[in-house]
Amino acid sequence: MSDDENVGEPADESGEGGDAEEHIELTPEQQVALRRTMESIQQSLVRKVRLPKSTLPESTLKNIAAISRIAEAQHALVAHAIKPFLDAQSAWQKQFASISSDIFKSHALAQSNLNLVASQLTRNIDFSAFAAAGQIAEKFTAQQATWLKNIGPAIAAMRAAAFYPPNLRSIGGLKLEEVEQVVMVDGIPLYGLPRTAIAEALIRADGASGRREILGRRWKSISADCRMAIEGCGYEAVSPYIPFAVAGLDALDAGHTEAAQALAGSLVDAILSSYFGKDRYKYTPDKNGKRTKDAYDEFNVRQFIAFAPMWQAYQKFFVTGGDKVPMTFSRNATAHTVSPRQFNRRNAVQGLMVACSLLCRLDEEARALEAGREA
């Protein structure tokens, strides 16, 4: 019997020999379209060879259709899974005008041409540093079907591990521009501290005033988180600063907020000057208010989260110039003036967060360097 005679043959009512009929039913139009496609492929591959006319059996066409639908489903699943990458990158192309920070609106912390930097940061991600990424790749090679079925959560976990420090990884639906609003615009650290619940509250808070209210209300828990974070730091690059960070936290816990803030301001300046040297001034506003934060483009996302608070901490302030004393933590105002507008518990908490978060980052970099990978 020819292949043409096999087309449309009914399955055995007993169920035997009916494997072909278990596939997807094709309409006459679908059958014609698939046959034309296969004939076109044959003609394009062997244009100069005259082949005898042949017709694919319906069972083959059904298998092709089934495979095509599986491929389309996998493509849709992968497209959905990588959408957060694309959304994140497009979101970071927005201008600072889209950020609803109370501080930014009221104090104009940066120039009008100050753009978001995630388009650069996302290009600097090094996934090779994360063992989870390698394990996922191996699973894809060995068990493609199983991996594809779970690719959405797997990519989400890999993305979180690559982008964020541990205290931010479990925050659902976290967007990079939300993190930037906290660390860059409001100058509140999120790298390695505080604990996830407080970090999420800071991110979801309604503007800068809401975040500062959290700093004032939950200062004891934040102090404990800072202390726990630096207790895990032991590398030579950070060890000289640890006793002073502990002393600052002790002063805060004992109610000596002014002393805690003064020590925090000196500690932040010492850490950054030691780490960046003369290049520190590339990451802070200049006295004329013309320097942009373009230098932050060289950072990957994790570096950006760690170092971005110094843009706010080093905002221009000159007593001799008649500048108004800022209400948020300012290293310059802490060093060059005494005023209840600057010296208060919320600012002491914020300053110690900056210092302890920097120590966490530097300790992590030292650990990565010892392990021969990029942090």
mmCIF file of C-alpha atoms in Angstrom:
data_model
loop_
_atom_site.group_PDB
_atom_site.id
_atom_site.type_symbol
_atom_site.label_atom_id
_atom_site.label_comp_id
_atom_site.label_asym_id
_atom_site.label_seq_id
_atom_site.Cartn_x
_atom_site.Cartn_y
_atom_site.Cartn_z
ATOM 1 C CA MET A 1 0.000 0.000 0.000
ATOM 2 C CA SER A 2 1.436 3.460 -0.902
ATOM 3 C CA ASP A 3 1.967 6.329 1.511
ATOM 4 C CA ASP A 4 -1.017 8.137 -0.050
ATOM 5 C CA GLU A 5 -3.286 5.218 0.806
ATOM 6 C CA ASN A 6 -2.173 5.350 4.444
ATOM 7 C CA VAL A 7 -3.370 8.928 4.895
ATOM 8 C CA GLY A 8 -6.539 9.100 6.943
ATOM 9 C CA GLU A 9 -6.536 5.411 7.897
ATOM 10 C CA PRO A 10 -8.735 5.046 11.031
ATOM 11 C CA ALA A 11 -7.256 3.728 14.241
ATOM 12 C CA ASP A 12 -7.999 0.221 15.503
ATOM 13 C CA GLU A 13 -11.005 0.447 17.849
ATOM 14 C CA SER A 14 -9.156 -1.818 20.272
ATOM 15 C CA GLY A 15 -6.508 0.885 20.623
ATOM 16 C CA GLU A 16 -3.757 -1.168 18.980
ATOM 17 C CA GLY A 17 -2.017 0.269 15.988
ATOM 18 C CA GLY A 18 -3.596 3.670 16.592
ATOM 19 C CA ASP A 19 -0.522 5.539 17.789
ATOM 20 C CA ALA A 20 -0.636 7.967 14.890
ATOM 21 C CA GLU A 21 -4.158 9.053 15.789
ATOM 22 C CA GLU A 22 -3.027 10.053 19.267
ATOM 23 C CA HIS A 23 -1.330 13.121 17.738
ATOM 24 C CA ILE A 24 -2.953 16.503 17.031
ATOM 25 C CA GLU A 25 -5.801 16.496 14.492
ATOM 26 C CA LEU A 26 -5.044 18.690 11.464
ATOM 27 C CA THR A 27 -7.591 20.586 9.467
ATOM 28 C CA PRO A 28 -7.450 20.192 5.673
ATOM 29 C CA GLU A 29 -5.990 23.703 5.440
ATOM 30 C CA GLN A 30 -3.210 22.813 7.912
ATOM 31 C CA GLN A 31 -2.395 19.647 5.952
ATOM 32 C CA VAL A 32 -2.115 21.605 2.702
ATOM 33 C CA ALA A 33 0.042 24.290 4.342
ATOM 34 C CA LEU A 34 2.437 21.774 5.862
ATOM 35 C CA ARG A 35 2.791 19.812 2.599
ATOM 36 C CA ARG A 36 3.555 23.022 0.725
ATOM 37 C CA THR A 37 6.149 23.962 3.316
ATOM 38 C CA MET A 38 7.925 20.603 3.054
ATOM 39 C CA GLU A 39 7.844 20.718 -0.746
ATOM 40 C CA SER A 40 9.332 24.222 -0.632
ATOM 41 C CA ILE A 41 12.143 23.001 1.636
ATOM 42 C CA GLN A 42 12.889 20.115 -0.724
ATOM 43 C CA GLN A 43 13.026 22.460 -3.713
ATOM 44 C CA SER A 44 15.331 24.946 -1.970
ATOM 45 C CA LEU A 45 17.775 22.216 -0.911
ATOM 46 C CA VAL A 46 18.038 20.462 -4.271
ATOM 47 C CA ARG A 47 17.139 23.052 -6.889
ATOM 48 C CA LYS A 48 19.034 21.331 -9.708
ATOM 49 C CA VAL A 49 18.083 17.784 -8.905
ATOM 50 C CA ARG A 50 14.816 16.488 -10.213
ATOM 51 C CA LEU A 51 13.241 14.361 -7.523
ATOM 52 C CA PRO A 52 10.291 12.072 -7.924
ATOM 53 C CA LYS A 53 7.118 13.585 -6.554
ATOM 54 C CA SER A 54 6.297 12.323 -3.089
ATOM 55 C CA THR A 55 3.633 13.088 -0.555
ATOM 56 C CA LEU A 56 4.151 12.987 3.201
ATOM 57 C CA PRO A 57 1.775 10.765 5.104
ATOM 58 C CA GLU A 58 -0.620 12.414 7.490
ATOM 59 C CA SER A 59 1.078 10.724 10.469
ATOM 60 C CA THR A 60 4.329 12.513 9.620
ATOM 61 C CA LEU A 61 2.535 15.820 9.206
ATOM 62 C CA LYS A 62 0.886 15.396 12.590
ATOM 63 C CA ASN A 63 4.231 14.681 14.230
ATOM 64 C CA ILE A 64 5.720 17.791 12.624
ATOM 65 C CA ALA A 65 2.796 19.857 13.853
ATOM 66 C CA ALA A 66 3.137 18.472 17.355
ATOM 67 C CA ILE A 67 6.880 19.218 17.436
ATOM 68 C CA SER A 68 6.221 22.714 16.104
ATOM 69 C CA ARG A 69 3.711 23.402 18.848
ATOM 70 C CA ILE A 70 6.104 22.142 21.516
ATOM 71 C CA ALA A 71 8.814 24.423 20.159
ATOM 72 C CA GLU A 72 6.426 27.369 20.145
ATOM 73 C CA ALA A 73 5.458 26.641 23.745
ATOM 74 C CA GLN A 74 9.108 26.444 24.807
ATOM 75 C CA HIS A 75 9.876 29.674 22.982
ATOM 76 C CA ALA A 76 7.012 31.439 24.743
ATOM 77 C CA LEU A 77 8.165 30.087 28.112
ATOM 78 C CA VAL A 78 11.724 31.284 27.596
ATOM 79 C CA ALA A 79 10.527 34.676 26.338
ATOM 80 C CA HIS A 80 8.402 35.059 29.450
ATOM 81 C CA ALA A 81 11.282 34.023 31.702
ATOM 82 C CA ILE A 82 13.782 36.541 30.299
ATOM 83 C CA LYS A 83 11.260 39.380 30.260
ATOM 84 C CA PRO A 84 12.491 40.683 33.664
ATOM 85 C CA PHE A 85 15.940 41.214 32.135
ATOM 86 C CA LEU A 86 14.469 43.294 29.319
ATOM 87 C CA ASP A 87 12.074 45.161 31.592
ATOM 88 C CA ALA A 88 14.898 46.015 33.996
ATOM 89 C CA GLN A 89 17.128 47.325 31.251
ATOM 90 C CA SER A 90 14.394 49.444 29.656
ATOM 91 C CA ALA A 91 13.278 50.790 33.013
ATOM 92 C CA TRP A 92 16.775 52.081 33.769
ATOM 93 C CA GLN A 93 16.666 54.231 30.638
ATOM 94 C CA LYS A 94 14.145 56.564 32.279
ATOM 95 C CA GLN A 95 15.245 59.962 33.508
ATOM 96 C CA PHE A 96 15.519 60.831 37.188
ATOM 97 C CA ALA A 97 12.390 62.921 36.754
ATOM 98 C CA SER A 98 10.362 59.722 36.978
ATOM 99 C CA ILE A 99 11.602 58.986 40.501
ATOM 100 C CA SER A 100 9.257 60.179 43.228
ATOM 101 C CA SER A 101 11.829 60.843 45.932
ATOM 102 C CA ASP A 102 10.868 63.621 48.284
ATOM 103 C CA ILE A 103 14.541 64.540 48.758
ATOM 104 C CA PHE A 104 15.217 64.665 45.033
ATOM 105 C CA LYS A 105 12.211 66.870 44.345
ATOM 106 C CA SER A 106 12.900 69.299 47.165
ATOM 107 C CA HIS A 107 16.676 69.603 47.093
ATOM 108 C CA ALA A 108 17.598 68.893 43.443
ATOM 109 C CA LEU A 109 20.371 66.519 44.406
ATOM 110 C CA ALA A 110 21.711 66.185 40.899
ATOM 111 C CA GLN A 111 21.855 67.846 37.523
ATOM 112 C CA SER A 112 18.957 67.591 35.103
ATOM 113 C CA ASN A 113 21.021 65.414 32.765
ATOM 114 C CA LEU A 114 21.669 62.839 35.481
ATOM 115 C CA ASN A 115 20.499 59.605 33.868
ATOM 116 C CA LEU A 116 19.842 56.190 35.321
ATOM 117 C CA VAL A 117 22.804 53.836 34.996
ATOM 118 C CA ALA A 118 21.390 50.329 34.836
ATOM 119 C CA SER A 119 21.891 50.078 31.084
ATOM 120 C CA GLN A 120 25.604 50.138 31.865
ATOM 121 C CA LEU A 121 25.342 48.081 35.017
ATOM 122 C CA THR A 122 23.508 45.212 33.355
ATOM 123 C CA ARG A 123 26.322 44.914 30.818
ATOM 124 C CA ASN A 124 28.804 44.520 33.657
ATOM 125 C CA ILE A 125 27.192 41.459 35.236
ATOM 126 C CA ASP A 126 29.481 38.483 35.625
ATOM 127 C CA PHE A 127 27.315 35.394 36.008
ATOM 128 C CA SER A 128 30.379 33.146 36.028
ATOM 129 C CA ALA A 129 30.950 34.046 39.657
ATOM 130 C CA PHE A 130 27.813 32.260 40.749
ATOM 131 C CA ALA A 131 27.836 28.507 41.104
ATOM 132 C CA ALA A 132 24.077 28.366 40.711
ATOM 133 C CA ALA A 133 24.361 29.648 37.157
ATOM 134 C CA GLY A 134 26.758 26.860 36.204
ATOM 135 C CA GLN A 135 24.536 24.240 37.777
ATOM 136 C CA ILE A 136 21.545 25.525 35.868
ATOM 137 C CA ALA A 137 23.492 25.404 32.607
ATOM 138 C CA GLU A 138 24.509 21.801 33.264
ATOM 139 C CA LYS A 139 20.932 20.849 34.016
ATOM 140 C CA PHE A 140 19.841 22.439 30.740
ATOM 141 C CA THR A 141 22.298 20.322 28.799
ATOM 142 C CA ALA A 142 21.479 17.067 30.539
ATOM 143 C CA GLN A 143 17.757 17.417 31.075
ATOM 144 C CA GLN A 144 16.459 20.016 28.659
ATOM 145 C CA ALA A 145 12.799 19.166 28.940
ATOM 146 C CA THR A 146 12.766 19.275 32.737
ATOM 147 C CA TRP A 147 14.765 22.473 32.838
ATOM 148 C CA LEU A 148 12.507 24.222 30.344
ATOM 149 C CA LYS A 149 9.502 23.325 32.438
ATOM 150 C CA ASN A 150 11.031 25.198 35.393
ATOM 151 C CA ILE A 151 13.032 27.848 33.567
ATOM 152 C CA GLY A 152 11.031 30.794 34.890
ATOM 153 C CA PRO A 153 11.841 30.319 38.588
ATOM 154 C CA ALA A 154 15.383 29.193 37.752
ATOM 155 C CA ILE A 155 16.215 32.325 35.791
ATOM 156 C CA ALA A 156 14.539 34.493 38.426
ATOM 157 C CA ALA A 157 16.722 32.919 41.119
ATOM 158 C CA MET A 158 19.868 33.273 39.002
ATOM 159 C CA ARG A 159 19.060 36.900 38.271
ATOM 160 C CA ALA A 160 18.481 37.672 41.939
ATOM 161 C CA ALA A 161 21.749 35.973 42.920
ATOM 162 C CA ALA A 162 23.673 37.944 40.310
ATOM 163 C CA PHE A 163 22.034 41.315 40.873
ATOM 164 C CA TYR A 164 21.401 41.571 44.573
ATOM 165 C CA PRO A 165 23.129 41.058 47.925
ATOM 166 C CA PRO A 166 21.621 38.288 50.096
ATOM 167 C CA ASN A 167 19.292 40.540 52.098
ATOM 168 C CA LEU A 168 17.462 41.629 48.908
ATOM 169 C CA ARG A 169 17.211 38.348 47.010
ATOM 170 C CA SER A 170 13.928 37.117 48.462
ATOM 171 C CA ILE A 171 12.015 40.365 47.860
ATOM 172 C CA GLY A 172 9.442 39.484 45.248
ATOM 173 C CA GLY A 173 9.201 41.546 42.063
ATOM 174 C CA LEU A 174 12.085 43.794 43.062
ATOM 175 C CA LYS A 175 13.057 46.277 40.360
ATOM 176 C CA LEU A 176 16.433 47.908 39.980
ATOM 177 C CA GLU A 177 15.009 51.406 39.781
ATOM 178 C CA GLU A 178 13.320 50.850 43.142
ATOM 179 C CA VAL A 179 16.666 49.983 44.684
ATOM 180 C CA GLU A 180 18.313 52.983 43.049
ATOM 181 C CA GLN A 181 15.722 55.325 44.467
ATOM 182 C CA VAL A 182 16.668 54.218 47.972
ATOM 183 C CA VAL A 183 20.450 53.970 47.672
ATOM 184 C CA MET A 184 21.299 56.741 45.214
ATOM 185 C CA VAL A 185 18.569 59.332 45.593
ATOM 186 C CA ASP A 186 17.840 58.958 49.301
ATOM 187 C CA GLY A 187 21.302 57.719 50.307
ATOM 188 C CA ILE A 188 20.046 54.840 52.466
ATOM 189 C CA PRO A 189 22.218 51.696 52.176
ATOM 190 C CA LEU A 190 20.749 48.330 51.253
ATOM 191 C CA TYR A 191 23.904 46.302 50.648
ATOM 192 C CA GLY A 192 24.118 43.467 53.166
ATOM 193 C CA LEU A 193 21.882 45.268 55.643
ATOM 194 C CA PRO A 194 19.331 45.782 57.069
ATOM 195 C CA ARG A 195 17.434 42.494 57.338
ATOM 196 C CA THR A 196 15.134 41.598 54.453
ATOM 197 C CA ALA A 197 11.901 42.712 56.158
ATOM 198 C CA ILE A 198 13.250 46.187 56.921
ATOM 199 C CA ALA A 199 14.935 46.476 53.518
ATOM 200 C CA GLU A 200 11.642 45.691 51.818
ATOM 201 C CA ALA A 201 9.829 48.206 54.005
ATOM 202 C CA LEU A 202 12.342 50.878 52.991
ATOM 203 C CA ILE A 203 11.931 50.026 49.315
ATOM 204 C CA ARG A 204 8.129 49.976 49.440
ATOM 205 C CA ALA A 205 7.837 53.102 51.615
ATOM 206 C CA ASP A 206 6.004 56.116 50.238
ATOM 207 C CA GLY A 207 8.863 58.475 49.490
ATOM 208 C CA ALA A 208 11.853 59.709 51.477
ATOM 209 C CA SER A 209 9.803 60.850 54.472
ATOM 210 C CA GLY A 210 8.402 57.332 54.846
ATOM 211 C CA ARG A 211 11.892 55.855 54.727
ATOM 212 C CA ARG A 212 13.216 58.241 57.333
ATOM 213 C CA GLU A 213 10.289 57.344 59.564
ATOM 214 C CA ILE A 214 11.392 53.700 59.328
ATOM 215 C CA LEU A 215 14.964 54.664 60.266
ATOM 216 C CA GLY A 216 13.647 56.408 63.370
ATOM 217 C CA ARG A 217 11.139 53.760 64.378
ATOM 218 C CA ARG A 218 13.236 50.645 63.772
ATOM 219 C CA TRP A 219 16.653 51.977 64.723
ATOM 220 C CA LYS A 220 17.318 49.285 67.324
ATOM 221 C CA SER A 221 16.762 46.466 64.834
ATOM 222 C CA ILE A 222 18.859 48.272 62.222
ATOM 223 C CA SER A 223 21.667 48.735 64.741
ATOM 224 C CA ALA A 224 21.542 45.013 65.520
ATOM 225 C CA ASP A 225 21.665 44.201 61.788
ATOM 226 C CA CYS A 226 24.698 46.461 61.324
ATOM 227 C CA ARG A 227 26.453 44.808 64.232
ATOM 228 C CA MET A 228 25.726 41.317 62.921
ATOM 229 C CA ALA A 229 26.923 42.256 59.426
ATOM 230 C CA ILE A 230 30.324 43.558 60.518
ATOM 231 C CA GLU A 231 30.859 40.693 62.956
ATOM 232 C CA GLY A 232 31.215 38.483 59.895
ATOM 233 C CA CYS A 233 33.959 40.690 58.391
ATOM 234 C CA GLY A 234 37.458 39.433 59.038
ATOM 235 C CA TYR A 235 39.693 40.303 56.112
ATOM 236 C CA GLU A 236 42.720 42.535 56.519
ATOM 237 C CA ALA A 237 41.294 45.199 54.215
ATOM 238 C CA VAL A 238 38.458 45.960 56.644
ATOM 239 C CA SER A 239 39.632 44.760 60.047
ATOM 240 C CA PRO A 240 41.163 48.125 61.112
ATOM 241 C CA TYR A 241 37.751 49.782 60.782
ATOM 242 C CA ILE A 242 35.670 47.203 62.636
ATOM 243 C CA PRO A 243 36.427 48.426 66.202
ATOM 244 C CA PHE A 244 35.363 51.966 65.267
ATOM 245 C CA ALA A 245 32.146 50.732 63.676
ATOM 246 C CA VAL A 246 31.396 48.757 66.841
ATOM 247 C CA ALA A 247 32.166 51.845 68.954
ATOM 248 C CA GLY A 248 29.733 53.877 66.859
ATOM 249 C CA LEU A 249 27.017 51.271 67.296
ATOM 250 C CA ASP A 250 27.694 51.120 71.017
ATOM 251 C CA ALA A 251 27.283 54.884 71.240
ATOM 252 C CA LEU A 252 24.031 54.738 69.304
ATOM 253 C CA ASP A 253 22.610 51.954 71.453
ATOM 254 C CA ALA A 254 23.564 53.885 74.602
ATOM 255 C CA GLY A 255 21.711 56.993 73.402
ATOM 256 C CA HIS A 256 24.793 59.034 72.468
ATOM 257 C CA THR A 257 23.506 59.803 68.991
ATOM 258 C CA GLU A 258 25.709 62.846 68.323
ATOM 259 C CA ALA A 259 28.868 60.911 69.155
ATOM 260 C CA ALA A 260 27.668 57.967 67.056
ATOM 261 C CA GLN A 261 27.027 60.203 64.066
ATOM 262 C CA ALA A 262 30.342 62.034 64.363
ATOM 263 C CA LEU A 263 32.220 58.732 64.425
ATOM 264 C CA ALA A 264 30.135 57.416 61.505
ATOM 265 C CA GLY A 265 31.007 60.462 59.390
ATOM 266 C CA SER A 266 34.733 60.074 60.023
ATOM 267 C CA LEU A 267 34.560 56.320 59.428
ATOM 268 C CA VAL A 268 32.779 56.668 56.091
ATOM 269 C CA ASP A 269 35.336 59.212 54.894
ATOM 270 C CA ALA A 270 38.261 57.038 55.995
ATOM 271 C CA ILE A 271 36.867 53.907 54.299
ATOM 272 C CA LEU A 272 36.134 55.608 50.979
ATOM 273 C CA SER A 273 39.404 57.561 50.901
ATOM 274 C CA SER A 274 41.344 54.351 51.512
ATOM 275 C CA TYR A 275 39.401 52.379 48.907
ATOM 276 C CA PHE A 276 39.121 54.909 46.062
ATOM 277 C CA GLY A 277 42.053 57.206 46.810
ATOM 278 C CA LYS A 278 41.970 60.337 44.666
ATOM 279 C CA ASP A 279 39.305 58.752 42.469
ATOM 280 C CA ARG A 280 36.777 59.147 45.273
ATOM 281 C CA TYR A 281 35.933 62.579 43.913
ATOM 282 C CA LYS A 282 34.733 61.045 40.649
ATOM 283 C CA TYR A 283 31.795 59.585 42.581
ATOM 284 C CA THR A 284 30.769 62.696 44.528
ATOM 285 C CA PRO A 285 29.271 66.035 43.446
ATOM 286 C CA ASP A 286 31.730 68.881 42.957
ATOM 287 C CA LYS A 287 31.519 72.277 44.643
ATOM 288 C CA ASN A 288 30.011 73.848 41.522
ATOM 289 C CA GLY A 289 27.271 71.238 41.250
ATOM 290 C CA LYS A 290 28.269 70.307 37.708
ATOM 291 C CA ARG A 291 29.710 66.818 38.154
ATOM 292 C CA THR A 292 27.387 64.015 37.049
ATOM 293 C CA LYS A 293 27.407 60.460 38.292
ATOM 294 C CA ASP A 294 28.643 59.048 34.984
ATOM 295 C CA ALA A 295 31.525 57.395 36.833
ATOM 296 C CA TYR A 296 29.019 54.993 38.364
ATOM 297 C CA ASP A 297 28.542 53.472 34.898
ATOM 298 C CA GLU A 298 31.694 51.419 35.396
ATOM 299 C CA PHE A 299 30.123 49.508 38.290
ATOM 300 C CA ASN A 300 28.176 46.293 38.073
ATOM 301 C CA VAL A 301 24.825 46.219 39.861
ATOM 302 C CA ARG A 302 26.142 44.923 43.175
ATOM 303 C CA GLN A 303 28.917 47.520 43.275
ATOM 304 C CA PHE A 304 26.415 50.223 42.452
ATOM 305 C CA ILE A 305 24.112 49.216 45.302
ATOM 306 C CA ALA A 306 27.063 49.274 47.715
ATOM 307 C CA PHE A 307 28.636 52.580 46.700
ATOM 308 C CA ALA A 308 25.680 54.670 45.496
ATOM 309 C CA PRO A 309 24.824 56.089 48.977
ATOM 310 C CA MET A 310 28.021 58.153 48.926
ATOM 311 C CA TRP A 311 26.516 60.333 46.166
ATOM 312 C CA GLN A 312 23.972 61.574 48.693
ATOM 313 C CA ALA A 313 26.339 61.547 51.684
ATOM 314 C CA TYR A 314 28.773 63.892 49.907
ATOM 315 C CA GLN A 315 26.358 66.476 48.586
ATOM 316 C CA LYS A 316 27.851 69.942 48.423
ATOM 317 C CA PHE A 317 27.777 71.827 51.725
ATOM 318 C CA PHE A 318 29.798 74.923 52.584
ATOM 319 C CA VAL A 319 29.156 76.851 55.769
ATOM 320 C CA THR A 320 31.000 79.870 54.392
ATOM 321 C CA GLY A 321 28.834 79.764 51.307
ATOM 322 C CA GLY A 322 25.674 80.058 53.343
ATOM 323 C CA ASP A 323 24.419 76.602 52.399
ATOM 324 C CA LYS A 324 21.441 75.430 54.396
ATOM 325 C CA VAL A 325 22.190 72.590 56.780
ATOM 326 C CA PRO A 326 20.744 69.401 55.247
ATOM 327 C CA MET A 327 18.262 67.303 57.190
ATOM 328 C CA THR A 328 19.497 63.966 55.861
ATOM 329 C CA PHE A 329 22.833 62.398 56.730
ATOM 330 C CA SER A 330 25.663 64.413 55.216
ATOM 331 C CA ARG A 331 29.305 63.612 55.778
ATOM 332 C CA ASN A 332 30.235 67.226 54.991
ATOM 333 C CA ALA A 333 27.652 68.736 57.333
ATOM 334 C CA THR A 334 28.549 66.222 60.040
ATOM 335 C CA ALA A 335 32.197 67.285 59.792
ATOM 336 C CA HIS A 336 31.763 71.036 59.368
ATOM 337 C CA THR A 337 28.798 72.125 61.451
ATOM 338 C CA VAL A 338 26.832 71.340 64.591
ATOM 339 C CA SER A 339 23.103 71.611 64.258
ATOM 340 C CA PRO A 340 20.062 69.611 65.398
ATOM 341 C CA ARG A 341 18.977 69.619 61.762
ATOM 342 C CA GLN A 342 21.955 67.383 61.014
ATOM 343 C CA PHE A 343 22.766 65.682 64.317
ATOM 344 C CA ASN A 344 19.867 63.417 65.245
ATOM 345 C CA ARG A 345 19.179 59.729 65.684
ATOM 346 C CA ARG A 346 17.860 59.121 62.178
ATOM 347 C CA ASN A 347 21.016 60.544 60.640
ATOM 348 C CA ALA A 348 23.213 58.668 63.100
ATOM 349 C CA VAL A 349 21.483 55.440 62.049
ATOM 350 C CA GLN A 350 21.870 56.290 58.355
ATOM 351 C CA GLY A 351 25.553 57.186 58.747
ATOM 352 C CA LEU A 352 26.363 53.955 60.573
ATOM 353 C CA MET A 353 24.426 52.009 57.924
ATOM 354 C CA VAL A 354 26.629 53.580 55.247
ATOM 355 C CA ALA A 355 29.824 52.689 57.121
ATOM 356 C CA CYS A 356 28.810 49.106 57.943
ATOM 357 C CA SER A 357 27.438 48.453 54.461
ATOM 358 C CA LEU A 358 30.729 49.606 52.907
ATOM 359 C CA LEU A 359 32.644 47.286 55.210
ATOM 360 C CA CYS A 360 30.423 44.385 54.133
ATOM 361 C CA ARG A 361 31.143 45.123 50.484
ATOM 362 C CA LEU A 362 34.901 45.482 50.945
ATOM 363 C CA ASP A 363 35.047 42.266 52.961
ATOM 364 C CA GLU A 364 33.102 40.473 50.226
ATOM 365 C CA GLU A 365 35.510 41.756 47.578
ATOM 366 C CA ALA A 366 38.489 40.517 49.613
ATOM 367 C CA ARG A 367 36.859 37.103 49.972
ATOM 368 C CA ALA A 368 36.159 36.928 46.222
ATOM 369 C CA LEU A 369 39.719 37.983 45.397
ATOM 370 C CA GLU A 370 41.080 35.209 47.576
ATOM 371 C CA ALA A 371 38.806 32.720 45.811
ATOM 372 C CA GLY A 372 39.938 33.976 42.402
ATOM 373 C CA ARG A 373 36.595 35.317 41.215
ATOM 374 C CA GLU A 374 34.890 38.658 40.721
ATOM 375 C CA ALA A 375 32.603 39.960 43.463
#
